[in-house]
Short mmCIF file of C-alpha atoms and ligand atoms in Angstrom, two decimals:
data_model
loop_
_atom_site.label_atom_id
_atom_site.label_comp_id
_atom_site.label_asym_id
_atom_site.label_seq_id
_atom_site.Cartn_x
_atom_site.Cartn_y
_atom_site.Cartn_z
CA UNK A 1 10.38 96.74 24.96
CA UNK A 2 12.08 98.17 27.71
CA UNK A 3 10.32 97.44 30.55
CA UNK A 4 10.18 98.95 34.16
CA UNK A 5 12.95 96.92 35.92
CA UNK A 6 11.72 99.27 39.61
CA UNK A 7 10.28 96.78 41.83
CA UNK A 8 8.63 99.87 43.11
CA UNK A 9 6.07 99.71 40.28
CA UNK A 10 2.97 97.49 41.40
CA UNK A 11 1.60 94.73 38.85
CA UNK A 12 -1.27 97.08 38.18
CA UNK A 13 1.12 99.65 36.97
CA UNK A 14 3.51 97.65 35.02
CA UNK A 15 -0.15 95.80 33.36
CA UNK A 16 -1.37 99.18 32.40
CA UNK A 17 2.07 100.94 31.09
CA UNK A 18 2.30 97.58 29.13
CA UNK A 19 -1.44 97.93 27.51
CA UNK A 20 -0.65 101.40 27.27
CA UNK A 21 2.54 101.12 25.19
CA UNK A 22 1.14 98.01 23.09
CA UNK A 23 -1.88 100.31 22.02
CA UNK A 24 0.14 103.42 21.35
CA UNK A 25 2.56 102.16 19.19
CA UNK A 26 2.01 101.68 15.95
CA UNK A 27 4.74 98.98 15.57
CA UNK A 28 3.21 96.82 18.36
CA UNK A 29 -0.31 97.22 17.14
CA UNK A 30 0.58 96.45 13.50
CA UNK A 31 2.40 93.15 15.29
CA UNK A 32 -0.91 92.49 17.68
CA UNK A 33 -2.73 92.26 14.22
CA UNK A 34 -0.50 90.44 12.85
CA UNK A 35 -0.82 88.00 15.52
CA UNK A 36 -4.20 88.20 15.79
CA UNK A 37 -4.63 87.07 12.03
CA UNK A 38 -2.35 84.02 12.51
CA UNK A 39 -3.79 82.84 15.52
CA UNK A 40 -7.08 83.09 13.62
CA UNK A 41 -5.56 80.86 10.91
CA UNK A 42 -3.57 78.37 13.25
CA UNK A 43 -7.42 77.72 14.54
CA UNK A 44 -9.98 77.89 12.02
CA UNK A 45 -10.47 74.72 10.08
CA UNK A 46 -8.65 74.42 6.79
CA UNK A 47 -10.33 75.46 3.68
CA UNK A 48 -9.15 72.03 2.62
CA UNK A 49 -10.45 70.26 5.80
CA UNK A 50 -14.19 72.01 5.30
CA UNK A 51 -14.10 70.43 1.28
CA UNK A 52 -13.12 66.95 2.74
CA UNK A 53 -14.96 66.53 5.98
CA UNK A 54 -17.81 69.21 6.30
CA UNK A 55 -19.75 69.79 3.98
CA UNK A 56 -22.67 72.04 4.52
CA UNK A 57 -25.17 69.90 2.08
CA UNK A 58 -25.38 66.40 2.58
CA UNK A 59 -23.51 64.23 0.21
CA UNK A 60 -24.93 63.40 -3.17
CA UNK A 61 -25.69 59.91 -4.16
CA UNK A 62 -22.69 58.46 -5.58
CA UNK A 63 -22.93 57.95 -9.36
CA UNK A 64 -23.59 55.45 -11.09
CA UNK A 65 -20.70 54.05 -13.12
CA UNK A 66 -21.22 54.60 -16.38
CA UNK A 67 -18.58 55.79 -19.11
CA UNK A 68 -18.98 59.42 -20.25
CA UNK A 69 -18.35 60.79 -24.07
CA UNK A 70 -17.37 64.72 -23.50
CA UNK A 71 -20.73 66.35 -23.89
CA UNK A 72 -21.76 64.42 -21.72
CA UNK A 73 -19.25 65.33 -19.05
CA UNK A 74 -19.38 68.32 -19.98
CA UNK A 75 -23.04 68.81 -18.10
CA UNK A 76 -21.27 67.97 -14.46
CA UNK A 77 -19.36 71.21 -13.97
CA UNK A 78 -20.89 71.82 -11.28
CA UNK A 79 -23.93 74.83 -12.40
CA UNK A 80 -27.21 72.76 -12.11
CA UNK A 81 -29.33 71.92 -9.22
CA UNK A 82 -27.01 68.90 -7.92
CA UNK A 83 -24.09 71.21 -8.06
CA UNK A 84 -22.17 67.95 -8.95
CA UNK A 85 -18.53 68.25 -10.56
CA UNK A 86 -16.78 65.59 -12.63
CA UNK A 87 -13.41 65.91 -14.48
CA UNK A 88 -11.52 63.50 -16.64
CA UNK A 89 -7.86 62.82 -16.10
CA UNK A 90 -5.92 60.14 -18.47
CA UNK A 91 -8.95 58.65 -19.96
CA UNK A 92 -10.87 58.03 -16.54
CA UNK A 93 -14.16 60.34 -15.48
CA UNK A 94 -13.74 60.97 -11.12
CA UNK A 95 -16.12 62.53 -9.36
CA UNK A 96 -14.82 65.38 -7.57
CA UNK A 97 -17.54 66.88 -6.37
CA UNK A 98 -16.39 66.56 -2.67
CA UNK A 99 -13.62 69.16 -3.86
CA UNK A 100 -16.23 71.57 -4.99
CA UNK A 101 -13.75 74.68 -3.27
CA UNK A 102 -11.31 73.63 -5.93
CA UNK A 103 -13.80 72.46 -9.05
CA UNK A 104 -16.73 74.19 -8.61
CA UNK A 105 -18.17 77.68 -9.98
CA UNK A 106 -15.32 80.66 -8.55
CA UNK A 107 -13.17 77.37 -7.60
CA UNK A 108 -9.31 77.83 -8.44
CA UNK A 109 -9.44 75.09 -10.77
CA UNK A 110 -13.41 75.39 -12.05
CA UNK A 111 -11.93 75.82 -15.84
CA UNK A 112 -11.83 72.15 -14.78
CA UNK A 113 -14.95 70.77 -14.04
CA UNK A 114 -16.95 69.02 -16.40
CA UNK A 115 -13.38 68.68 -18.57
CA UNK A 116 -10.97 66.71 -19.71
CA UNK A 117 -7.87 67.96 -17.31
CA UNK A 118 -5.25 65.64 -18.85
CA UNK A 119 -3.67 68.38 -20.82
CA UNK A 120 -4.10 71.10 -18.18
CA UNK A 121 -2.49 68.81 -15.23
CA UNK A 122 0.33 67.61 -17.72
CA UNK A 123 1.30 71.38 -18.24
CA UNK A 124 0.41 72.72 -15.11
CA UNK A 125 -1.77 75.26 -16.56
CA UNK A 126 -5.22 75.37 -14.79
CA UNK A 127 -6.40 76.85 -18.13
CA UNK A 128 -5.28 74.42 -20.74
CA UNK A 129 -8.57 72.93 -21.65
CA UNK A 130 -9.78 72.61 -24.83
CA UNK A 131 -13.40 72.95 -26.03
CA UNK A 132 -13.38 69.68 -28.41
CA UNK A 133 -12.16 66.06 -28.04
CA UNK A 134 -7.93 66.36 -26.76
CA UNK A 135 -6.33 63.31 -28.57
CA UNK A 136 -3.14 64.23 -26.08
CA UNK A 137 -0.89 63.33 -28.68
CA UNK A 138 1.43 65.55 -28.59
CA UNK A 139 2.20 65.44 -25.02
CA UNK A 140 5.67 64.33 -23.64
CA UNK A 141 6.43 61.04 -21.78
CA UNK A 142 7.70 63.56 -18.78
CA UNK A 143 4.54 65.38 -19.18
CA UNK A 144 2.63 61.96 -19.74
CA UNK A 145 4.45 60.69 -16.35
CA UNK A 146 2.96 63.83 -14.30
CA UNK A 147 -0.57 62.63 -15.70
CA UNK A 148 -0.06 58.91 -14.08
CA UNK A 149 0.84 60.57 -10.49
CA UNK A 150 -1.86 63.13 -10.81
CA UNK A 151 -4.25 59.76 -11.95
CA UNK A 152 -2.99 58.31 -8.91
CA UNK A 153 -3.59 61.37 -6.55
CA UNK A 154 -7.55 61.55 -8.13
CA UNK A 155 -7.66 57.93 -7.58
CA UNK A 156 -6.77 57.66 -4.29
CA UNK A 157 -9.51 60.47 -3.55
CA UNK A 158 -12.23 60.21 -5.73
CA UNK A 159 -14.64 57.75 -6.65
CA UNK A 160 -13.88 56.32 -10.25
CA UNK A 161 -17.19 56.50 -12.44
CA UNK A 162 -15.96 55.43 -15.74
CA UNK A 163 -14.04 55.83 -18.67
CA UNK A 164 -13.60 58.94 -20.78
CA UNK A 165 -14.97 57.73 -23.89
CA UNK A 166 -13.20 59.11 -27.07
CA UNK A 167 -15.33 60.10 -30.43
CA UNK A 168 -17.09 57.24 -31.84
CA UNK A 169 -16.28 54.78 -28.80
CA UNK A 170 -19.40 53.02 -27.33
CA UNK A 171 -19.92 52.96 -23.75
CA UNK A 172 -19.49 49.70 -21.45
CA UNK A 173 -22.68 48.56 -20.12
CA UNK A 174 -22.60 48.47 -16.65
CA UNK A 175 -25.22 46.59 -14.30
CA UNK A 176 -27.04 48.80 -12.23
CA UNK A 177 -27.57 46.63 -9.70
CA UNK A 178 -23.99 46.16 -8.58
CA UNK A 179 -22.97 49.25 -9.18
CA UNK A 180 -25.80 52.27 -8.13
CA UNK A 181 -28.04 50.33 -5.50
CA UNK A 182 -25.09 48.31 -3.46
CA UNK A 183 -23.11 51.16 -3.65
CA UNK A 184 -25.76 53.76 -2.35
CA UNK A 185 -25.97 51.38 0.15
CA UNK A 186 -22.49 51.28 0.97
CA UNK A 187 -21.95 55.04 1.23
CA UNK A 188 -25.02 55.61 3.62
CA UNK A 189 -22.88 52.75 6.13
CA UNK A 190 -20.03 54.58 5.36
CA UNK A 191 -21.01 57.76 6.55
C1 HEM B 201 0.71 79.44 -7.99
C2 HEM B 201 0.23 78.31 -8.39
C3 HEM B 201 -0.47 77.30 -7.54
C4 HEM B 201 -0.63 77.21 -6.21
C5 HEM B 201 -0.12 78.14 -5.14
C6 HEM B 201 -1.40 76.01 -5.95
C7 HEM B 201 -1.76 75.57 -4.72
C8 HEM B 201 -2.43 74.41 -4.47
C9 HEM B 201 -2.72 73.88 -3.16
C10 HEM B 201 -2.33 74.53 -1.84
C11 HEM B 201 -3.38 72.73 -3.33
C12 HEM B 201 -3.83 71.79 -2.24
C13 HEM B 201 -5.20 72.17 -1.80
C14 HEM B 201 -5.65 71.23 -0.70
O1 HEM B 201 -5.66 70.01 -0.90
O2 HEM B 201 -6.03 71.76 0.32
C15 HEM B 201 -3.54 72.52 -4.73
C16 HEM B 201 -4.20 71.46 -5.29
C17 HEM B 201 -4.35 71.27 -6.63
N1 HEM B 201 -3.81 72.02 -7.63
FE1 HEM B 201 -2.76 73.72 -7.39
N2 HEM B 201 -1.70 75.41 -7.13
C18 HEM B 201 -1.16 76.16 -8.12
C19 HEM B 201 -1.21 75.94 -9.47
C20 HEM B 201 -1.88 74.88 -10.04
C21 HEM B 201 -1.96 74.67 -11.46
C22 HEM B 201 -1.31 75.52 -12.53
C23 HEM B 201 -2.69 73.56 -11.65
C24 HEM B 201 -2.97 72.99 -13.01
C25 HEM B 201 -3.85 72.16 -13.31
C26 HEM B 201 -3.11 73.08 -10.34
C27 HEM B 201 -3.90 72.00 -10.08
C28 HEM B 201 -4.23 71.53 -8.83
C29 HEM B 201 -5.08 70.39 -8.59
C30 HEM B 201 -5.76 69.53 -9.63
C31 HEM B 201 -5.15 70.21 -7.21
C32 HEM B 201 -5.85 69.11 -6.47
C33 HEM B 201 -7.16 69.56 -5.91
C34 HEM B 201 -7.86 68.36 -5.35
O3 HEM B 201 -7.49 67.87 -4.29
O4 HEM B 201 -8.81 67.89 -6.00
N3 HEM B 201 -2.57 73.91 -9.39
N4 HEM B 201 -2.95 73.55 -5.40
C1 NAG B 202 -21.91 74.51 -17.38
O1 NAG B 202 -22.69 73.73 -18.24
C2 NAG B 202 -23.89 74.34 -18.65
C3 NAG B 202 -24.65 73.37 -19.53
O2 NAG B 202 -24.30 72.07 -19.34
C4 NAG B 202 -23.60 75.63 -19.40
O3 NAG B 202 -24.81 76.26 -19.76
C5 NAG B 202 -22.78 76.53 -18.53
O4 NAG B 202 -22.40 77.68 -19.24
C6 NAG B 202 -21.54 75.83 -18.01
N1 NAG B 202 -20.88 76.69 -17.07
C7 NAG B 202 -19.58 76.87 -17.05
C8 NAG B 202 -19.06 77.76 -16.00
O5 NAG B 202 -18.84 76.30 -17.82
C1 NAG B 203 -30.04 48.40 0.13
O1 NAG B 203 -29.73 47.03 0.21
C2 NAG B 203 -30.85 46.18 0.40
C3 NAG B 203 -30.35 44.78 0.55
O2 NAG B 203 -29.25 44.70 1.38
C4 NAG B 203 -31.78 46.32 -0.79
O3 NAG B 203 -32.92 45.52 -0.61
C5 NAG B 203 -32.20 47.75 -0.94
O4 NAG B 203 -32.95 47.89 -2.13
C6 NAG B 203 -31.01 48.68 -1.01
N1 NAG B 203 -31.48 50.03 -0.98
C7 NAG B 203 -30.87 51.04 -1.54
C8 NAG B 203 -31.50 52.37 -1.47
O5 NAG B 203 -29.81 50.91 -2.11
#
């Protein structure tokens, strides 16, 4: 911008010629928006912070442990009244529902929820899910090795509720005592 270097021009003057060429020129105004819009997104709190810290409903209970065969998984994708979202990942069922943005209905990653990701996260396809029991078999130690540091990412930010159970496997019985009442408990201090 080549501004008025005359010392004759009062503030007032250079102000207004300045507003006047900023809102004249298409350039500047397309760069006013453009600042505009990142200022916006320098301050508005992360999509990522909002799933983490605020949620607009009140946590949900945390779950009971108990080990999960994949119909039964299959009903925490998120759709009924609880809205709550589990997934699977290397044999273990986390709750994710405190990353409903990602998991839940219209999420990025809602073909997810209520699923067995294992085979999806090893191939970095959000879409590689498949409708029956996955034995994995086929998947590579490399791909296998992305599973354990994914496992280890879920882990560190989800609560574990139990194991995946394959076809025919029976579930662990779990005491409720220890592990819904103490732990209800526990989140409510937490909080
Ligand atoms: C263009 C491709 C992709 C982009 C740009 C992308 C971007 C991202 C970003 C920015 C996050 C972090 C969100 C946050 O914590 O705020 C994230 C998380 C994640 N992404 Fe992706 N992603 C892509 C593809 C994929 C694919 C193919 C998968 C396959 C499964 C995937 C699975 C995940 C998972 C599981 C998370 C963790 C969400 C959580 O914290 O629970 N992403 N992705
Ligand atoms: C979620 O699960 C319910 C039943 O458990 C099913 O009716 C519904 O179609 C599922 N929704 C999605 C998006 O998978
Ligand atoms: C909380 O813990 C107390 C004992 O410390 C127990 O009597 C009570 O039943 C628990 N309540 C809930 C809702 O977990």
């Amino acid at each position: 911008m080549a501004e008025s270097s005359q010392s004759s021009q009062s503030t007032e003057d250079v102000f207004t010629s300045l507003l006047y060429e900023i809102f004249t020129s298409p350039l500047n105004l397309f760069l006013l928006v453009v600042c505009a819009v990142l200022v916006y997104k320098i301050f508005r709190p992360s999509d990522a912070y909002s799933a983490d810290f605020g949620p607009v409903e009140p946590p949900l209970p945390k779950m009971k442990r108990q080990d999960l065969t994949l119909d039964q998984l299959k009903q925490y994708n998120g759709t009924d009244e609880h809205g709550r979202v589990c997934v699977a990942v290397n044999g273990k069922i986390f709750d994710v529902t405190r990353g409903k943005k990602f998991y839940g209905p219209g999420g990025r990653y809602s073909a997810l929820a209520g699923r067995d990701a294992t085979r999806a996260l090893a191939t970095f396809s959000a879409d590689d899910v498949k409708d029956c029991y996955d034995d994995l078999s086929d998947l590579s130690s490399m791909q296998m090795d992305s599973v354990l540091e994914w496992e280890m990412q879920f882990t560190e930010k989800y609560d574990y509720i139990g194991k995946f159970l394959k076809p025919g496997e029976q579930p662990t019985e779990y005491s409720d005592e220890e592990d819904s009442t103490k732990d209800n408990n526990k989140t409510k201090k937490d909080e």
